[in-house]
Amino acid sequence: MGLVCSQIEVNYPEFKLSLDLKVAKGELVSIIGPSGCGKSTSLQLITGLIPTESGSIILNDKDITTTAVWERNIAMVFQDYALFPHLNVHQNVAYSLRFKKIKRKEIIERVNQMLSLVGLTGYGKRKINSLSGGERQRVALARAIASEPQLLLLDEPLSALDARMRKHLRQEIKNIHQATGITTLYVTHDQEEALTISDRVVVMQEGKIVQFDYPEVIYNKPASLFVAQFMGDGTLLPSSIIEEGQIELEEKDQLFFRPEKVVVQDDLTLPFADFKKSVVFEEVFVDSYQYTGDSYLIKCKYKNHTILARCPYKPKSEKVSLSVRVEDIILF
Amino acid sequence: MRTTRKGGSYVLESSPFFKILSTPAIAILLLLLVVPLIIILSKAFIGSEGSLTLSRVITLLKSEYTWRVVRFTFLQAFISTVVSVLIALPGAYIIANYRFKGKRLIKAISVIPFVLPSILVVLGFVIFYGNSGLINQLLMKLFNLEEGPIKILYTFGAVILAHAFYNFPIALGLISSFWEQLPISYNHAAMTLGAKKGSVFRTVTLPRLIPPILSAATLIFLFCFSSFVILLVLGGGPKFTTMEVEIYRRARMSLDLEGAATFSLISIFLTLIIVAIYIWTQRLVAHQEEIELLNEKNLEKSLKTIWGKIGVALYTLFAAFFVLGPLGAIIYNSFTYTPSRSGQTVFTLRWYKQLFNIESTSSSMMGVALSAIILSLIIASVTTIVSLIFTTMLSAKLRNDKIKGSLATELFAMLPMAVSSVIIGLGYYLIASRLQLGNIGSRILVILAHVVIVSPFILRSILPEYRKVSFTYSQASFTLGANVARTFWLVELPLLRSALITGGAFAFAISLGEINATLVLADSSLVTIPIVMYRLIGSYNFAGAAALGSVLIVLCAIIFFLTELAKKRSN
């Protein structure tokens, strides 16, 4: 096992955090949740910047619960990067190497290697305040992995960047992870980021882990309504709204499905072309729609309830029928 | 935010490094301040038989003379403050609101008095405004007068004028920088609600300016309250005796050490009240700043009317004349010689030759000037290094303390401000008289007294910068394998570089020009630049004093030039 956090607990006056987590060696796991759920606190616990009150942290089979921060060999990329302004790019990346018995020549070699890994070859002499946001982010990443850490923590590393840069850099982080194979924990509040980048995803709510699974499972089989709604748009309906026997209810009374699982039929004379078992909603009225570039997100009214549907085109009539496969419906 | 801050300070707080670092610094600084104070206390309260007595304090409080001195101290401080603020207000207004050519000049000029040793102010005034000073000479020539028309020296007016010269830049700096930050949106809101320009100023701008004005005024009052050399020389006699002068006179002239100690107690008590008021006004300012921070700041306008332009030009001229006049007079005088027979002024280098022992002189004071320069430089260097080390250690501790402190702890931190340098000098004088020290010992005592005097100034330049250093820098350093001590050396100290340079320069300049404590403490064999200047002024050798004063000016200029250079390089 790479990282094992067992029964860690910290108490604050209005907040309690408990952490139980097993991350495999070389895995990239992201931690997601609303602000204040304890994501960043978890990272600080693992680094040792906050003391644990109970439980243990084991990294690559070594108990590091009481080890000092600087001896844990856990690198971290901070939200504001925390690049030292009095040092240049090279000196920042070389910082951790100063504390190891490495020859000057090797340090220079290693720094250059790191800079080329993050695509900043030749930036060594630059000052930190002359760098753009994206460049700073890369330097922070290079600095963190230069020490060959046993664990890499990233605390919302892309939150200060614009949307395009974020998409670009998250792919790069993934590439670098694959190239280095460092066990990585990635904190974010952006679901798309969490789903695209990670091997597995941890969803946190009010200081607790509510689900820890593969991205596909988190999105399609959320463990709770909170996870379902946090990870993306969706429609929630009482089960009484559909005819009995259509779905095996298993004593649950709420239906949840994502908008892209809904098929919209605006020509009421035509049937749905589906062989799988579906639930069909008829007499549905289009209330409003949002054009999102790749498709339309349509808000519909059905018996005083709102249904969200994604449709590749704009419906031609106001009255439509909707169909959702039974296997795409999640029960709560 | 909540969690980040907790994480930031936990490692620092739990580390023994800062305790080991700061404990000796706190202990030594406290000792340096507390020991002389205790000795003063014991002088004031212990009778000749060695028992505790209140009789000295009571006698002093009953004496009409005491109250005359206290009243005069308050009166001169009050009038000096009002005059300083009144001179500063128009300047603050134009600096904050308008864009004009002389702005940088005014700002640069107004820094000068701040770092000027008080003995230079005294000398500049004597030479510039004196009965046979430059202004009078000029007026005599212009209007063909028999004698100089301005007779301000050794009057109340001279003291006030010198205090205003010394302190108006404080008010100018504080008020204008605050005024610049005032968001214009409030004014616009008031205008849309029907207020005319005059009413906008009266109802919107002025109320918000009151905290910084009060704060500047209290600080100036405090400085004038414990002003010493200016009163000693320019006041010129028992008529204008303030508490500090009285302490010095009793200690060193009438050798009434008990009386001096008792007087010091009253002075400390009154100054503490003023310091408490000052802290209160600072909180007002901080509170006001918090409100203003949320808004966009004021925009400078360019001057449109001819009257406005004339007004600004006049103020710039006035500031230049008022500040640079006395300084220029010192430098001018140091190169001139007026033989009493011919009355014709000639240019000469004789004062400098005498100063540097190139030309022999009958004046014993000029003869020791060179050794005074060397001793002053040594004392200032040692003082700077020692106090920089102590205050850095101290601020490392204070930065990690989460609670910023109640009024009581803040007052404790300001204690050195409440104890004037004359009183510190007295304390060390009492120590010296008990210890029977040799040459080196008495020089060390002077350095210790200087350390006590400059440390609060350095602390005020380092601590705010240290508090600005984000905890994430330290955190990042920890995660990269540096322990607390290494992080302190490799990250925190380098980030403080520019604050350390500024603090060090101030410490050096203050120590170099320090006369209050040195005069009270030192015996006649210990001569520093200001002491020699003081004695030269006392023996009416103004030109000699001017030459030495010019050396002091050049030294101060070099320090601040180097400081700017070092700061530029570190950026």
Short mmCIF file of N, CA and C in Angstrom, two decimals, chain A residues 117-262:
data_model
loop_
_atom_site.label_atom_id
_atom_site.label_comp_id
_atom_site.label_asym_id
_atom_site.label_seq_id
_atom_site.Cartn_x
_atom_site.Cartn_y
_atom_site.Cartn_z
N LEU A 117 10.77 18.58 -17.84
CA LEU A 117 9.58 17.75 -17.61
C LEU A 117 8.31 18.60 -17.60
N VAL A 118 8.40 19.81 -17.02
CA VAL A 118 7.21 20.66 -16.97
C VAL A 118 7.19 21.66 -18.13
N GLY A 119 8.11 21.50 -19.07
CA GLY A 119 8.09 22.35 -20.27
C GLY A 119 8.61 23.74 -20.05
N LEU A 120 9.55 23.89 -19.12
CA LEU A 120 10.09 25.23 -18.86
C LEU A 120 11.60 25.26 -19.03
N THR A 121 12.10 24.52 -19.98
CA THR A 121 13.55 24.51 -20.22
C THR A 121 14.05 25.93 -20.47
N GLY A 122 15.15 26.27 -19.80
CA GLY A 122 15.73 27.60 -20.02
C GLY A 122 15.15 28.68 -19.14
N TYR A 123 14.24 28.32 -18.23
CA TYR A 123 13.62 29.33 -17.36
C TYR A 123 14.38 29.53 -16.05
N GLY A 124 15.48 28.77 -15.85
CA GLY A 124 16.14 28.74 -14.55
C GLY A 124 16.47 30.08 -13.95
N LYS A 125 16.94 31.03 -14.76
CA LYS A 125 17.39 32.31 -14.22
C LYS A 125 16.25 33.29 -13.99
N ARG A 126 15.04 32.94 -14.44
CA ARG A 126 13.92 33.89 -14.32
C ARG A 126 13.55 34.14 -12.87
N LYS A 127 13.03 35.37 -12.64
CA LYS A 127 12.51 35.69 -11.31
C LYS A 127 11.06 35.23 -11.22
N ILE A 128 10.65 34.91 -10.00
CA ILE A 128 9.30 34.39 -9.82
C ILE A 128 8.25 35.40 -10.25
N ASN A 129 8.47 36.68 -9.90
CA ASN A 129 7.42 37.65 -10.20
C ASN A 129 7.35 38.02 -11.68
N SER A 130 8.27 37.44 -12.50
CA SER A 130 8.16 37.69 -13.93
C SER A 130 7.40 36.57 -14.64
N LEU A 131 6.94 35.58 -13.88
CA LEU A 131 6.27 34.43 -14.49
C LEU A 131 4.75 34.63 -14.54
N SER A 132 4.12 34.00 -15.53
CA SER A 132 2.66 34.02 -15.60
C SER A 132 2.11 32.98 -14.63
N GLY A 133 0.79 33.00 -14.42
CA GLY A 133 0.16 32.07 -13.49
C GLY A 133 0.44 30.63 -13.85
N GLY A 134 0.31 30.30 -15.13
CA GLY A 134 0.53 28.93 -15.57
C GLY A 134 1.98 28.50 -15.38
N GLU A 135 2.90 29.44 -15.63
CA GLU A 135 4.32 29.12 -15.45
C GLU A 135 4.65 28.89 -13.98
N ARG A 136 4.06 29.72 -13.13
CA ARG A 136 4.29 29.54 -11.69
C ARG A 136 3.83 28.17 -11.24
N GLN A 137 2.66 27.78 -11.77
CA GLN A 137 2.10 26.49 -11.41
C GLN A 137 3.08 25.37 -11.79
N ARG A 138 3.67 25.48 -12.97
CA ARG A 138 4.61 24.45 -13.41
C ARG A 138 5.87 24.44 -12.55
N VAL A 139 6.35 25.64 -12.19
CA VAL A 139 7.54 25.69 -11.34
C VAL A 139 7.23 25.03 -10.00
N ALA A 140 6.04 25.34 -9.46
CA ALA A 140 5.66 24.75 -8.17
C ALA A 140 5.64 23.23 -8.27
N LEU A 141 5.15 22.74 -9.38
CA LEU A 141 5.09 21.29 -9.60
C LEU A 141 6.51 20.71 -9.70
N ALA A 142 7.36 21.40 -10.47
CA ALA A 142 8.74 20.93 -10.63
C ALA A 142 9.45 20.93 -9.28
N ARG A 143 9.23 21.98 -8.48
CA ARG A 143 9.87 22.06 -7.18
C ARG A 143 9.43 20.90 -6.29
N ALA A 144 8.13 20.59 -6.36
CA ALA A 144 7.60 19.54 -5.50
C ALA A 144 8.16 18.17 -5.86
N ILE A 145 8.28 17.88 -7.18
CA ILE A 145 8.71 16.53 -7.53
C ILE A 145 10.22 16.38 -7.63
N ALA A 146 10.95 17.50 -7.54
CA ALA A 146 12.41 17.43 -7.65
C ALA A 146 13.01 16.58 -6.54
N SER A 147 12.38 16.58 -5.38
CA SER A 147 12.95 15.85 -4.24
C SER A 147 12.60 14.37 -4.29
N GLU A 148 12.00 13.92 -5.39
CA GLU A 148 11.54 12.54 -5.52
C GLU A 148 10.73 12.11 -4.31
N PRO A 149 9.61 12.79 -4.08
CA PRO A 149 8.82 12.51 -2.87
C PRO A 149 8.13 11.15 -2.97
N GLN A 150 7.81 10.60 -1.81
CA GLN A 150 7.07 9.34 -1.81
C GLN A 150 5.60 9.60 -2.02
N LEU A 151 5.19 10.84 -1.80
CA LEU A 151 3.79 11.20 -1.97
C LEU A 151 3.74 12.65 -2.41
N LEU A 152 2.87 12.93 -3.38
CA LEU A 152 2.72 14.31 -3.86
C LEU A 152 1.30 14.77 -3.56
N LEU A 153 1.20 15.93 -2.91
CA LEU A 153 -0.12 16.47 -2.60
C LEU A 153 -0.32 17.75 -3.40
N LEU A 154 -1.48 17.87 -4.02
CA LEU A 154 -1.77 19.08 -4.77
C LEU A 154 -3.04 19.72 -4.21
N ASP A 155 -2.92 20.93 -3.70
CA ASP A 155 -4.06 21.59 -3.06
C ASP A 155 -4.68 22.60 -4.02
N GLU A 156 -5.73 22.21 -4.67
CA GLU A 156 -6.39 23.05 -5.68
C GLU A 156 -5.36 23.80 -6.53
N PRO A 157 -4.49 23.07 -7.21
CA PRO A 157 -3.36 23.74 -7.87
C PRO A 157 -3.77 24.58 -9.07
N LEU A 158 -4.95 24.35 -9.61
CA LEU A 158 -5.32 25.06 -10.84
C LEU A 158 -6.36 26.14 -10.58
N SER A 159 -6.76 26.33 -9.32
CA SER A 159 -7.92 27.19 -9.05
C SER A 159 -7.65 28.65 -9.39
N ALA A 160 -6.36 29.05 -9.45
CA ALA A 160 -6.09 30.46 -9.73
C ALA A 160 -5.94 30.74 -11.22
N LEU A 161 -6.17 29.73 -12.06
CA LEU A 161 -5.93 29.91 -13.49
C LEU A 161 -7.24 30.00 -14.27
N ASP A 162 -7.15 30.50 -15.50
CA ASP A 162 -8.37 30.60 -16.30
C ASP A 162 -8.73 29.23 -16.91
N ALA A 163 -9.95 29.12 -17.43
CA ALA A 163 -10.52 27.83 -17.81
C ALA A 163 -9.65 27.07 -18.83
N ARG A 164 -9.16 27.78 -19.84
CA ARG A 164 -8.35 27.13 -20.88
C ARG A 164 -7.08 26.54 -20.30
N MET A 165 -6.40 27.39 -19.49
CA MET A 165 -5.14 26.98 -18.89
C MET A 165 -5.36 25.78 -17.98
N ARG A 166 -6.51 25.81 -17.27
CA ARG A 166 -6.83 24.69 -16.36
C ARG A 166 -6.90 23.39 -17.12
N LYS A 167 -7.63 23.39 -18.24
CA LYS A 167 -7.80 22.16 -19.02
C LYS A 167 -6.46 21.66 -19.52
N HIS A 168 -5.65 22.61 -19.98
CA HIS A 168 -4.36 22.25 -20.53
C HIS A 168 -3.46 21.64 -19.44
N LEU A 169 -3.41 22.31 -18.30
CA LEU A 169 -2.48 21.89 -17.26
C LEU A 169 -2.91 20.61 -16.57
N ARG A 170 -4.22 20.37 -16.48
CA ARG A 170 -4.62 19.14 -15.79
C ARG A 170 -4.19 17.92 -16.60
N GLN A 171 -4.21 18.07 -17.91
CA GLN A 171 -3.72 16.97 -18.75
C GLN A 171 -2.22 16.79 -18.52
N GLU A 172 -1.52 17.93 -18.38
CA GLU A 172 -0.08 17.84 -18.18
C GLU A 172 0.25 17.19 -16.84
N ILE A 173 -0.54 17.55 -15.81
CA ILE A 173 -0.32 16.93 -14.50
C ILE A 173 -0.49 15.42 -14.62
N LYS A 174 -1.52 15.02 -15.38
CA LYS A 174 -1.76 13.59 -15.56
C LYS A 174 -0.58 12.93 -16.27
N ASN A 175 -0.07 13.60 -17.30
CA ASN A 175 1.08 13.05 -18.04
C ASN A 175 2.30 12.91 -17.12
N ILE A 176 2.54 13.97 -16.34
CA ILE A 176 3.70 13.94 -15.45
C ILE A 176 3.53 12.83 -14.42
N HIS A 177 2.32 12.65 -13.95
CA HIS A 177 2.06 11.57 -12.99
C HIS A 177 2.38 10.22 -13.61
N GLN A 178 1.97 10.08 -14.85
CA GLN A 178 2.25 8.80 -15.51
C GLN A 178 3.75 8.60 -15.73
N ALA A 179 4.44 9.71 -16.03
CA ALA A 179 5.87 9.61 -16.28
C ALA A 179 6.65 9.30 -15.00
N THR A 180 6.24 9.88 -13.87
CA THR A 180 7.01 9.71 -12.64
C THR A 180 6.49 8.58 -11.77
N GLY A 181 5.21 8.30 -11.85
CA GLY A 181 4.63 7.24 -11.03
C GLY A 181 4.56 7.56 -9.55
N ILE A 182 4.58 8.87 -9.19
CA ILE A 182 4.50 9.23 -7.77
C ILE A 182 3.05 9.12 -7.31
N THR A 183 2.86 8.49 -6.15
CA THR A 183 1.53 8.44 -5.55
C THR A 183 1.06 9.88 -5.32
N THR A 184 -0.16 10.19 -5.77
CA THR A 184 -0.57 11.58 -5.75
C THR A 184 -1.98 11.75 -5.18
N LEU A 185 -2.13 12.78 -4.32
CA LEU A 185 -3.46 13.17 -3.85
C LEU A 185 -3.73 14.56 -4.41
N TYR A 186 -4.92 14.73 -4.98
CA TYR A 186 -5.21 15.95 -5.71
C TYR A 186 -6.51 16.54 -5.18
N VAL A 187 -6.42 17.68 -4.52
CA VAL A 187 -7.63 18.30 -3.97
C VAL A 187 -8.19 19.28 -4.98
N THR A 188 -9.49 19.21 -5.19
CA THR A 188 -10.12 20.14 -6.12
C THR A 188 -11.57 20.35 -5.69
N HIS A 189 -12.17 21.43 -6.21
CA HIS A 189 -13.60 21.57 -5.97
C HIS A 189 -14.37 21.48 -7.29
N ASP A 190 -13.61 21.14 -8.36
CA ASP A 190 -14.18 21.09 -9.71
C ASP A 190 -14.41 19.63 -10.07
N GLN A 191 -15.72 19.24 -10.26
CA GLN A 191 -16.01 17.81 -10.47
C GLN A 191 -15.41 17.31 -11.76
N GLU A 192 -15.47 18.15 -12.80
CA GLU A 192 -14.95 17.72 -14.09
C GLU A 192 -13.46 17.36 -13.96
N GLU A 193 -12.74 18.25 -13.24
CA GLU A 193 -11.32 18.03 -13.03
C GLU A 193 -11.09 16.70 -12.32
N ALA A 194 -11.88 16.48 -11.25
CA ALA A 194 -11.70 15.25 -10.47
C ALA A 194 -11.96 14.02 -11.34
N LEU A 195 -13.00 14.09 -12.16
CA LEU A 195 -13.37 12.92 -12.95
C LEU A 195 -12.36 12.63 -14.05
N THR A 196 -11.85 13.69 -14.70
CA THR A 196 -10.95 13.44 -15.83
C THR A 196 -9.57 13.00 -15.39
N ILE A 197 -9.09 13.55 -14.26
CA ILE A 197 -7.68 13.37 -13.93
C ILE A 197 -7.38 12.09 -13.17
N SER A 198 -8.35 11.61 -12.38
CA SER A 198 -7.94 10.65 -11.34
C SER A 198 -8.21 9.19 -11.67
N ASP A 199 -7.42 8.33 -10.99
CA ASP A 199 -7.70 6.90 -11.01
C ASP A 199 -8.92 6.61 -10.16
N ARG A 200 -8.93 7.23 -8.96
CA ARG A 200 -10.10 7.10 -8.09
C ARG A 200 -10.42 8.45 -7.46
N VAL A 201 -11.65 8.59 -6.98
CA VAL A 201 -12.09 9.88 -6.45
C VAL A 201 -12.63 9.70 -5.03
N VAL A 202 -12.22 10.61 -4.14
CA VAL A 202 -12.77 10.65 -2.79
C VAL A 202 -13.75 11.81 -2.73
N VAL A 203 -14.99 11.55 -2.31
CA VAL A 203 -15.92 12.66 -2.12
C VAL A 203 -16.09 12.89 -0.63
N MET A 204 -15.89 14.14 -0.20
CA MET A 204 -15.99 14.45 1.23
C MET A 204 -17.17 15.37 1.49
N GLN A 205 -17.77 15.17 2.67
CA GLN A 205 -18.87 16.02 3.09
C GLN A 205 -18.75 16.22 4.59
N GLU A 206 -18.71 17.44 5.01
CA GLU A 206 -18.65 17.81 6.43
C GLU A 206 -17.65 16.97 7.22
N GLY A 207 -16.44 16.89 6.71
CA GLY A 207 -15.37 16.23 7.46
C GLY A 207 -15.34 14.72 7.35
N LYS A 208 -16.20 14.14 6.49
CA LYS A 208 -16.20 12.67 6.36
C LYS A 208 -16.08 12.28 4.90
N ILE A 209 -15.50 11.10 4.68
CA ILE A 209 -15.48 10.56 3.31
C ILE A 209 -16.81 9.87 3.07
N VAL A 210 -17.55 10.33 2.05
CA VAL A 210 -18.85 9.70 1.80
C VAL A 210 -18.79 8.70 0.67
N GLN A 211 -17.82 8.81 -0.22
CA GLN A 211 -17.64 7.79 -1.24
C GLN A 211 -16.21 7.83 -1.74
N PHE A 212 -15.65 6.64 -2.02
CA PHE A 212 -14.30 6.55 -2.53
C PHE A 212 -14.30 5.47 -3.60
N ASP A 213 -14.25 5.87 -4.87
CA ASP A 213 -14.40 4.87 -5.93
C ASP A 213 -13.85 5.41 -7.25
N TYR A 214 -14.03 4.59 -8.31
CA TYR A 214 -13.59 5.00 -9.64
C TYR A 214 -14.49 6.12 -10.15
N PRO A 215 -13.96 6.99 -11.00
CA PRO A 215 -14.74 8.14 -11.47
C PRO A 215 -16.08 7.73 -12.07
N GLU A 216 -16.10 6.64 -12.89
CA GLU A 216 -17.34 6.21 -13.53
C GLU A 216 -18.39 5.84 -12.49
N VAL A 217 -17.93 5.16 -11.43
CA VAL A 217 -18.86 4.74 -10.39
C VAL A 217 -19.39 5.95 -9.63
N ILE A 218 -18.46 6.87 -9.30
CA ILE A 218 -18.87 8.07 -8.58
C ILE A 218 -19.95 8.81 -9.36
N TYR A 219 -19.78 8.90 -10.67
CA TYR A 219 -20.71 9.67 -11.47
C TYR A 219 -22.02 8.91 -11.72
N ASN A 220 -21.88 7.65 -12.04
CA ASN A 220 -23.07 6.89 -12.44
C ASN A 220 -23.75 6.14 -11.30
N LYS A 221 -23.00 5.78 -10.31
CA LYS A 221 -23.60 5.07 -9.18
C LYS A 221 -23.24 5.78 -7.87
N PRO A 222 -23.65 7.01 -7.72
CA PRO A 222 -23.30 7.75 -6.51
C PRO A 222 -23.89 7.08 -5.27
N ALA A 223 -23.11 7.14 -4.18
CA ALA A 223 -23.51 6.44 -2.97
C ALA A 223 -24.63 7.16 -2.24
N SER A 224 -24.76 8.44 -2.47
CA SER A 224 -25.83 9.18 -1.79
C SER A 224 -26.34 10.29 -2.71
N LEU A 225 -27.47 10.84 -2.34
CA LEU A 225 -28.03 11.93 -3.12
C LEU A 225 -27.06 13.12 -3.16
N PHE A 226 -26.36 13.33 -2.02
CA PHE A 226 -25.38 14.42 -1.97
C PHE A 226 -24.32 14.24 -3.05
N VAL A 227 -23.78 13.03 -3.13
CA VAL A 227 -22.74 12.77 -4.14
C VAL A 227 -23.32 12.96 -5.53
N ALA A 228 -24.52 12.41 -5.75
CA ALA A 228 -25.15 12.51 -7.06
C ALA A 228 -25.28 13.96 -7.49
N GLN A 229 -25.81 14.80 -6.60
CA GLN A 229 -26.06 16.19 -6.97
C GLN A 229 -24.79 17.00 -7.01
N PHE A 230 -23.79 16.62 -6.18
CA PHE A 230 -22.54 17.38 -6.19
C PHE A 230 -21.75 17.12 -7.45
N MET A 231 -21.82 15.89 -7.97
CA MET A 231 -20.97 15.54 -9.11
C MET A 231 -21.54 15.99 -10.45
N GLY A 232 -22.78 16.47 -10.49
CA GLY A 232 -23.30 16.95 -11.77
C GLY A 232 -24.79 17.24 -11.71
N ASP A 233 -25.32 17.79 -12.82
CA ASP A 233 -26.75 18.11 -12.90
C ASP A 233 -27.57 16.83 -12.86
N GLY A 234 -28.85 17.00 -12.54
CA GLY A 234 -29.72 15.83 -12.56
C GLY A 234 -31.13 16.18 -12.16
N THR A 235 -32.02 15.21 -12.33
CA THR A 235 -33.43 15.40 -12.00
C THR A 235 -33.78 14.48 -10.85
N LEU A 236 -34.47 15.03 -9.88
CA LEU A 236 -34.91 14.22 -8.75
C LEU A 236 -36.43 14.19 -8.74
N LEU A 237 -37.01 12.99 -8.77
CA LEU A 237 -38.48 12.87 -8.79
C LEU A 237 -38.94 11.87 -7.73
N PRO A 238 -40.12 12.09 -7.17
CA PRO A 238 -40.67 11.07 -6.26
C PRO A 238 -41.08 9.83 -7.07
N SER A 239 -40.88 8.65 -6.52
CA SER A 239 -41.15 7.43 -7.28
C SER A 239 -42.65 7.27 -7.58
N SER A 240 -43.46 7.96 -6.80
CA SER A 240 -44.90 7.84 -7.00
C SER A 240 -45.35 8.41 -8.35
N ILE A 241 -44.47 9.13 -9.00
CA ILE A 241 -44.85 9.81 -10.23
C ILE A 241 -44.96 8.84 -11.41
N ILE A 242 -44.27 7.70 -11.29
CA ILE A 242 -44.38 6.73 -12.39
C ILE A 242 -45.28 5.57 -11.98
N GLU A 243 -45.75 4.88 -12.98
CA GLU A 243 -46.66 3.77 -12.70
C GLU A 243 -45.94 2.67 -11.95
N GLU A 244 -46.65 2.02 -11.05
CA GLU A 244 -46.06 0.94 -10.26
C GLU A 244 -45.60 -0.19 -11.16
N GLY A 245 -44.56 -0.86 -10.78
CA GLY A 245 -44.10 -2.04 -11.52
C GLY A 245 -43.12 -1.71 -12.62
N GLN A 246 -43.01 -0.44 -13.00
CA GLN A 246 -42.06 -0.10 -14.07
C GLN A 246 -40.63 -0.32 -13.61
N ILE A 247 -40.38 0.00 -12.33
CA ILE A 247 -39.03 -0.17 -11.79
C ILE A 247 -39.11 -0.95 -10.50
N GLU A 248 -38.11 -1.76 -10.25
CA GLU A 248 -37.97 -2.43 -8.96
C GLU A 248 -37.51 -1.39 -7.94
N LEU A 249 -38.38 -0.97 -7.03
CA LEU A 249 -38.08 0.19 -6.19
C LEU A 249 -37.17 -0.11 -5.01
N GLU A 250 -37.13 -1.32 -4.58
CA GLU A 250 -36.29 -1.73 -3.44
C GLU A 250 -36.52 -0.85 -2.22
N GLU A 251 -37.77 -0.50 -1.98
CA GLU A 251 -38.18 0.30 -0.81
C GLU A 251 -37.56 1.69 -0.80
N LYS A 252 -37.19 2.19 -1.98
CA LYS A 252 -36.70 3.56 -2.02
C LYS A 252 -37.74 4.42 -2.71
N ASP A 253 -37.76 5.72 -2.44
CA ASP A 253 -38.88 6.50 -2.96
C ASP A 253 -38.45 7.71 -3.81
N GLN A 254 -37.16 7.75 -4.22
CA GLN A 254 -36.76 8.87 -5.08
C GLN A 254 -36.01 8.36 -6.29
N LEU A 255 -36.28 8.99 -7.44
CA LEU A 255 -35.59 8.63 -8.68
C LEU A 255 -34.63 9.76 -9.05
N PHE A 256 -33.45 9.37 -9.53
CA PHE A 256 -32.50 10.39 -9.95
C PHE A 256 -31.89 9.98 -11.28
N PHE A 257 -31.82 10.92 -12.23
CA PHE A 257 -31.11 10.61 -13.47
C PHE A 257 -30.48 11.87 -14.05
N ARG A 258 -29.44 11.67 -14.84
CA ARG A 258 -28.68 12.79 -15.39
C ARG A 258 -29.32 13.27 -16.69
N PRO A 259 -29.17 14.54 -17.03
CA PRO A 259 -29.85 15.10 -18.21
C PRO A 259 -29.43 14.43 -19.51
N GLU A 260 -28.16 13.97 -19.62
CA GLU A 260 -27.73 13.38 -20.89
C GLU A 260 -28.28 11.96 -21.09
N LYS A 261 -28.91 11.42 -20.04
CA LYS A 261 -29.52 10.10 -20.17
C LYS A 261 -30.95 10.19 -20.70
N VAL A 262 -31.43 11.41 -20.83
CA VAL A 262 -32.82 11.60 -21.26
C VAL A 262 -32.86 11.76 -22.78
#
